[in-house]
Amino acid sequence: LRERVVLNDIVDEIRADMQLRPEGQRLRVNCDFRGPVEVEGNPSLLSSVFRNLADNAAAYSGGRDIFIRLLSDTAEACTILFADNGIGIGEEHLPHIFERFYRIDKGRSRKQGGTGLGLAIVKHIVEAHGERITVRSELGVGSTFSFTLKKVNLQEMK
């Protein structure tokens, strides 16, 4: 079921959740949305995309910040950038990070309770919304995920 989803509300939830985390796992959430960003989709699934990306950044990046930006914003769609300023992901891992059960640091993620499903879920949800997600990463700089979401079509919603 698709409906109007205000991404600002999801970002606010992520920001509030970060404040509840223990000090060492708390990242600052920086968002550059100038106004409401409304897309068409499933609210709980889209919330899962942002939550899984934020959880991964908090658990594994070692960074201090999450950056959520609009890369492009047209009447039809918007492209979201979700980045961290953590340790980055080695190039050899990038082709595999969206695979189910894939873990970069097997021992560390098991200790932290990771299942290796978070990014597979993210990819599946983005694809279920008719789009795709990409990742770029640089060791010592951080990781950047980009994905596009369709905007609300007011004619179709009537």
mmCIF file of N, CA, C and O in Angstrom, residues 48-110:
data_model
loop_
_atom_site.group_PDB
_atom_site.id
_atom_site.type_symbol
_atom_site.label_atom_id
_atom_site.label_comp_id
_atom_site.label_asym_id
_atom_site.label_seq_id
_atom_site.Cartn_x
_atom_site.Cartn_y
_atom_site.Cartn_z
ATOM 1 N N SER A 48 12.139 1.849 7.752
ATOM 2 C CA SER A 48 13.118 0.768 7.908
ATOM 3 C C SER A 48 14.408 1.049 7.146
ATOM 4 O O SER A 48 15.492 0.701 7.610
ATOM 5 N N VAL A 49 14.286 1.639 5.965
ATOM 6 C CA VAL A 49 15.477 1.973 5.178
ATOM 7 C C VAL A 49 16.375 2.902 5.996
ATOM 8 O O VAL A 49 17.562 2.626 6.204
ATOM 9 N N PHE A 50 15.800 3.999 6.477
ATOM 10 C CA PHE A 50 16.583 4.978 7.226
ATOM 11 C C PHE A 50 17.087 4.400 8.548
ATOM 12 O O PHE A 50 18.225 4.637 8.948
ATOM 13 N N ARG A 51 16.237 3.627 9.213
ATOM 14 C CA ARG A 51 16.618 3.047 10.503
ATOM 15 C C ARG A 51 17.772 2.057 10.338
ATOM 16 O O ARG A 51 18.724 2.077 11.123
ATOM 17 N N ASN A 52 17.700 1.184 9.340
ATOM 18 C CA ASN A 52 18.788 0.219 9.124
ATOM 19 C C ASN A 52 20.095 0.921 8.758
ATOM 20 O O ASN A 52 21.161 0.532 9.230
ATOM 21 N N LEU A 53 20.022 1.945 7.910
ATOM 22 C CA LEU A 53 21.239 2.692 7.557
ATOM 23 C C LEU A 53 21.819 3.382 8.791
ATOM 24 O O LEU A 53 23.038 3.369 9.012
ATOM 25 N N ALA A 54 20.953 3.960 9.625
ATOM 26 C CA ALA A 54 21.414 4.640 10.842
ATOM 27 C C ALA A 54 21.983 3.636 11.841
ATOM 28 O O ALA A 54 23.028 3.886 12.460
ATOM 29 N N ASP A 55 21.313 2.496 12.000
ATOM 30 C CA ASP A 55 21.797 1.465 12.925
ATOM 31 C C ASP A 55 23.183 0.977 12.503
ATOM 32 O O ASP A 55 24.069 0.796 13.340
ATOM 33 N N ASN A 56 23.362 0.745 11.201
ATOM 34 C CA ASN A 56 24.668 0.303 10.705
ATOM 35 C C ASN A 56 25.739 1.358 10.962
ATOM 36 O O ASN A 56 26.847 1.031 11.388
ATOM 37 N N ALA A 57 25.413 2.619 10.690
ATOM 38 C CA ALA A 57 26.382 3.691 10.913
ATOM 39 C C ALA A 57 26.776 3.747 12.386
ATOM 40 O O ALA A 57 27.954 3.883 12.725
ATOM 41 N N ALA A 58 25.786 3.624 13.282
ATOM 42 C CA ALA A 58 26.058 3.693 14.718
ATOM 43 C C ALA A 58 26.871 2.489 15.193
ATOM 44 O O ALA A 58 27.779 2.628 16.010
ATOM 45 N N ALA A 59 26.551 1.314 14.675
ATOM 46 C CA ALA A 59 27.194 0.092 15.162
ATOM 47 C C ALA A 59 28.579 -0.136 14.570
ATOM 48 O O ALA A 59 29.460 -0.671 15.246
ATOM 49 N N TYR A 60 28.779 0.239 13.318
ATOM 50 C CA TYR A 60 29.990 -0.203 12.627
ATOM 51 C C TYR A 60 30.894 0.895 12.087
ATOM 52 O O TYR A 60 32.060 0.647 11.830
ATOM 53 N N SER A 61 30.380 2.107 11.887
ATOM 54 C CA SER A 61 31.206 3.104 11.186
ATOM 55 C C SER A 61 32.298 3.705 12.060
ATOM 56 O O SER A 61 33.334 4.112 11.551
ATOM 57 N N GLY A 62 32.038 3.799 13.368
ATOM 58 C CA GLY A 62 33.008 4.459 14.227
ATOM 59 C C GLY A 62 33.022 5.968 14.026
ATOM 60 O O GLY A 62 33.881 6.662 14.559
ATOM 61 N N GLY A 63 32.075 6.481 13.249
ATOM 62 C CA GLY A 63 32.031 7.916 12.974
ATOM 63 C C GLY A 63 31.276 8.681 14.041
ATOM 64 O O GLY A 63 30.787 8.107 15.018
ATOM 65 N N ARG A 64 31.170 9.995 13.856
ATOM 66 C CA ARG A 64 30.449 10.844 14.790
ATOM 67 C C ARG A 64 29.170 11.408 14.186
ATOM 68 O O ARG A 64 28.347 11.955 14.887
ATOM 69 N N ASP A 65 29.042 11.331 12.864
ATOM 70 C CA ASP A 65 27.935 12.008 12.194
ATOM 71 C C ASP A 65 27.291 11.139 11.124
ATOM 72 O O ASP A 65 27.951 10.319 10.488
ATOM 73 N N ILE A 66 25.992 11.403 10.952
ATOM 74 C CA ILE A 66 25.236 10.906 9.797
ATOM 75 C C ILE A 66 24.815 12.155 9.030
ATOM 76 O O ILE A 66 24.424 13.156 9.630
ATOM 77 N N PHE A 67 24.914 12.093 7.723
ATOM 78 C CA PHE A 67 24.499 13.205 6.866
ATOM 79 C C PHE A 67 23.399 12.712 5.936
ATOM 80 O O PHE A 67 23.589 11.721 5.226
ATOM 81 N N ILE A 68 22.256 13.381 5.957
ATOM 82 C CA ILE A 68 21.155 13.030 5.068
ATOM 83 C C ILE A 68 20.904 14.261 4.208
ATOM 84 O O ILE A 68 20.603 15.334 4.731
ATOM 85 N N ARG A 69 21.079 14.091 2.898
ATOM 86 C CA ARG A 69 20.974 15.240 1.995
ATOM 87 C C ARG A 69 20.113 14.889 0.794
ATOM 88 O O ARG A 69 20.005 13.730 0.401
ATOM 89 N N LEU A 70 19.560 15.930 0.191
ATOM 90 C CA LEU A 70 18.865 15.782 -1.081
ATOM 91 C C LEU A 70 19.882 16.013 -2.188
ATOM 92 O O LEU A 70 20.415 17.113 -2.312
ATOM 93 N N LEU A 71 20.175 14.983 -2.959
ATOM 94 C CA LEU A 71 21.092 15.139 -4.088
ATOM 95 C C LEU A 71 20.366 15.771 -5.263
ATOM 96 O O LEU A 71 20.945 16.557 -6.005
ATOM 97 N N SER A 72 19.112 15.377 -5.431
ATOM 98 C CA SER A 72 18.286 16.002 -6.472
ATOM 99 C C SER A 72 16.844 15.968 -6.009
ATOM 100 O O SER A 72 16.455 15.107 -5.225
ATOM 101 N N ASP A 73 16.078 16.925 -6.506
ATOM 102 C CA ASP A 73 14.693 17.050 -6.061
ATOM 103 C C ASP A 73 13.886 17.625 -7.221
ATOM 104 O O ASP A 73 14.005 18.802 -7.539
ATOM 105 N N THR A 74 13.127 16.752 -7.888
ATOM 106 C CA THR A 74 12.294 17.187 -9.002
ATOM 107 C C THR A 74 10.832 16.926 -8.648
ATOM 108 O O THR A 74 10.548 16.358 -7.590
ATOM 109 N N ALA A 75 9.944 17.268 -9.535
ATOM 110 C CA ALA A 75 8.518 17.020 -9.298
ATOM 111 C C ALA A 75 8.224 15.521 -9.262
ATOM 112 O O ALA A 75 7.289 15.077 -8.606
ATOM 113 N N GLU A 76 9.036 14.721 -9.977
ATOM 114 C CA GLU A 76 8.775 13.275 -10.083
ATOM 115 C C GLU A 76 9.451 12.450 -9.004
ATOM 116 O O GLU A 76 8.937 11.423 -8.585
ATOM 117 N N ALA A 77 10.657 12.860 -8.588
ATOM 118 C CA ALA A 77 11.429 12.018 -7.679
ATOM 119 C C ALA A 77 12.474 12.846 -6.942
ATOM 120 O O ALA A 77 12.791 13.970 -7.335
ATOM 121 N N CYS A 78 12.995 12.247 -5.879
ATOM 122 C CA CYS A 78 14.131 12.871 -5.197
ATOM 123 C C CYS A 78 15.181 11.794 -4.949
ATOM 124 O O CYS A 78 14.856 10.618 -4.781
ATOM 125 N N THR A 79 16.431 12.210 -4.970
ATOM 126 C CA THR A 79 17.529 11.299 -4.684
ATOM 127 C C THR A 79 18.127 11.691 -3.344
ATOM 128 O O THR A 79 18.482 12.851 -3.123
ATOM 129 N N ILE A 80 18.195 10.713 -2.463
ATOM 130 C CA ILE A 80 18.658 10.908 -1.095
ATOM 131 C C ILE A 80 20.084 10.382 -0.966
ATOM 132 O O ILE A 80 20.400 9.298 -1.455
ATOM 133 N N LEU A 81 20.916 11.140 -0.271
ATOM 134 C CA LEU A 81 22.245 10.688 0.094
ATOM 135 C C LEU A 81 22.214 10.445 1.603
ATOM 136 O O LEU A 81 21.718 11.286 2.359
ATOM 137 N N PHE A 82 22.692 9.293 2.023
ATOM 138 C CA PHE A 82 22.779 8.947 3.445
ATOM 139 C C PHE A 82 24.228 8.553 3.691
ATOM 140 O O PHE A 82 24.698 7.548 3.166
ATOM 141 N N ALA A 83 24.967 9.374 4.442
ATOM 142 C CA ALA A 83 26.402 9.145 4.591
ATOM 143 C C ALA A 83 26.814 9.188 6.057
ATOM 144 O O ALA A 83 26.106 9.736 6.902
ATOM 145 N N ASP A 84 27.988 8.615 6.331
ATOM 146 C CA ASP A 84 28.595 8.737 7.646
ATOM 147 C C ASP A 84 30.047 9.159 7.453
ATOM 148 O O ASP A 84 30.574 9.096 6.347
ATOM 149 N N ASN A 85 30.676 9.603 8.532
ATOM 150 C CA ASN A 85 32.083 9.984 8.456
ATOM 151 C C ASN A 85 32.934 9.012 9.266
ATOM 152 O O ASN A 85 33.809 9.399 10.021
ATOM 153 N N GLY A 86 32.656 7.733 9.072
ATOM 154 C CA GLY A 86 33.334 6.682 9.824
ATOM 155 C C GLY A 86 34.531 6.097 9.110
ATOM 156 O O GLY A 86 35.147 6.733 8.260
ATOM 157 N N ILE A 87 34.817 4.832 9.441
ATOM 158 C CA ILE A 87 36.029 4.175 8.959
ATOM 159 C C ILE A 87 35.948 3.750 7.502
ATOM 160 O O ILE A 87 36.952 3.462 6.882
ATOM 161 N N GLY A 88 34.732 3.718 6.947
ATOM 162 C CA GLY A 88 34.572 3.285 5.560
ATOM 163 C C GLY A 88 34.522 1.777 5.433
ATOM 164 O O GLY A 88 34.676 1.036 6.406
ATOM 165 N N ILE A 89 34.295 1.333 4.213
ATOM 166 C CA ILE A 89 34.164 -0.096 3.905
ATOM 167 C C ILE A 89 35.200 -0.415 2.849
ATOM 168 O O ILE A 89 35.294 0.285 1.832
ATOM 169 N N GLY A 90 35.967 -1.465 3.080
ATOM 170 C CA GLY A 90 36.988 -1.871 2.111
ATOM 171 C C GLY A 90 36.373 -2.190 0.755
ATOM 172 O O GLY A 90 35.274 -2.740 0.670
ATOM 173 N N GLU A 91 37.114 -1.850 -0.294
ATOM 174 C CA GLU A 91 36.624 -2.024 -1.668
ATOM 175 C C GLU A 91 36.213 -3.465 -1.964
ATOM 176 O O GLU A 91 35.258 -3.717 -2.693
ATOM 177 N N GLU A 92 36.917 -4.421 -1.355
ATOM 178 C CA GLU A 92 36.609 -5.834 -1.611
ATOM 179 C C GLU A 92 35.242 -6.234 -1.063
ATOM 180 O O GLU A 92 34.648 -7.214 -1.508
ATOM 181 N N HIS A 93 34.726 -5.476 -0.096
ATOM 182 C CA HIS A 93 33.430 -5.794 0.507
ATOM 183 C C HIS A 93 32.249 -5.156 -0.226
ATOM 184 O O HIS A 93 31.128 -5.649 -0.129
ATOM 185 N N LEU A 94 32.488 -4.055 -0.932
ATOM 186 C CA LEU A 94 31.389 -3.285 -1.528
ATOM 187 C C LEU A 94 30.459 -4.110 -2.431
ATOM 188 O O LEU A 94 29.247 -3.934 -2.357
ATOM 189 N N PRO A 95 30.994 -5.030 -3.267
ATOM 190 C CA PRO A 95 30.065 -5.796 -4.115
ATOM 191 C C PRO A 95 29.144 -6.723 -3.321
ATOM 192 O O PRO A 95 28.162 -7.222 -3.850
ATOM 193 N N HIS A 96 29.446 -6.959 -2.052
ATOM 194 C CA HIS A 96 28.720 -7.967 -1.271
ATOM 195 C C HIS A 96 27.835 -7.412 -0.161
ATOM 196 O O HIS A 96 27.047 -8.151 0.420
ATOM 197 N N ILE A 97 27.956 -6.115 0.161
ATOM 198 C CA ILE A 97 27.304 -5.633 1.388
ATOM 199 C C ILE A 97 25.786 -5.696 1.362
ATOM 200 O O ILE A 97 25.161 -5.672 2.411
ATOM 201 N N PHE A 98 25.180 -5.793 0.164
ATOM 202 C CA PHE A 98 23.721 -5.899 0.111
ATOM 203 C C PHE A 98 23.250 -7.355 0.098
ATOM 204 O O PHE A 98 22.059 -7.618 0.020
ATOM 205 N N GLU A 99 24.193 -8.305 0.193
ATOM 206 C CA GLU A 99 23.827 -9.725 0.213
ATOM 207 C C GLU A 99 23.339 -10.100 1.614
ATOM 208 O O GLU A 99 23.869 -9.628 2.621
ATOM 209 N N ARG A 100 22.339 -10.973 1.663
ATOM 210 C CA ARG A 100 21.845 -11.438 2.955
ATOM 211 C C ARG A 100 22.950 -12.162 3.710
ATOM 212 O O ARG A 100 23.693 -12.947 3.134
ATOM 213 N N PHE A 101 23.020 -11.890 5.001
ATOM 214 C CA PHE A 101 23.942 -12.529 5.947
ATOM 215 C C PHE A 101 25.407 -12.166 5.731
ATOM 216 O O PHE A 101 26.276 -12.710 6.392
ATOM 217 N N TYR A 102 25.700 -11.234 4.826
ATOM 218 C CA TYR A 102 27.089 -10.827 4.623
ATOM 219 C C TYR A 102 27.506 -9.896 5.756
ATOM 220 O O TYR A 102 26.808 -8.938 6.073
ATOM 221 N N ARG A 103 28.628 -10.213 6.376
ATOM 222 C CA ARG A 103 29.158 -9.362 7.445
ATOM 223 C C ARG A 103 30.617 -9.078 7.141
ATOM 224 O O ARG A 103 31.381 -9.988 6.819
ATOM 225 N N ILE A 104 30.997 -7.830 7.280
ATOM 226 C CA ILE A 104 32.379 -7.445 6.994
ATOM 227 C C ILE A 104 33.307 -7.982 8.066
ATOM 228 O O ILE A 104 34.308 -8.615 7.781
ATOM 229 N N ASP A 105 32.980 -7.730 9.319
ATOM 230 C CA ASP A 105 33.792 -8.194 10.443
ATOM 231 C C ASP A 105 32.969 -9.232 11.188
ATOM 232 O O ASP A 105 32.184 -8.914 12.057
ATOM 233 N N LYS A 106 33.169 -10.475 10.816
ATOM 234 C CA LYS A 106 32.318 -11.551 11.326
ATOM 235 C C LYS A 106 32.302 -11.625 12.857
ATOM 236 O O LYS A 106 31.264 -11.729 13.470
ATOM 237 N N GLY A 107 33.455 -11.542 13.491
ATOM 238 C CA GLY A 107 33.522 -11.658 14.946
ATOM 239 C C GLY A 107 32.876 -10.482 15.648
ATOM 240 O O GLY A 107 32.120 -10.645 16.596
ATOM 241 N N ARG A 108 33.162 -9.282 15.159
ATOM 242 C CA ARG A 108 32.650 -8.078 15.813
ATOM 243 C C ARG A 108 31.135 -7.985 15.698
ATOM 244 O O ARG A 108 30.445 -7.662 16.647
ATOM 245 N N SER A 109 30.573 -8.296 14.529
ATOM 246 C CA SER A 109 29.132 -8.146 14.358
ATOM 247 C C SER A 109 28.365 -9.208 15.143
ATOM 248 O O SER A 109 27.293 -8.942 15.643
ATOM 249 N N ARG A 110 28.953 -10.390 15.277
ATOM 250 C CA ARG A 110 28.276 -11.423 16.058
ATOM 251 C C ARG A 110 28.205 -10.984 17.524
ATOM 252 O O ARG A 110 27.195 -11.129 18.183
#
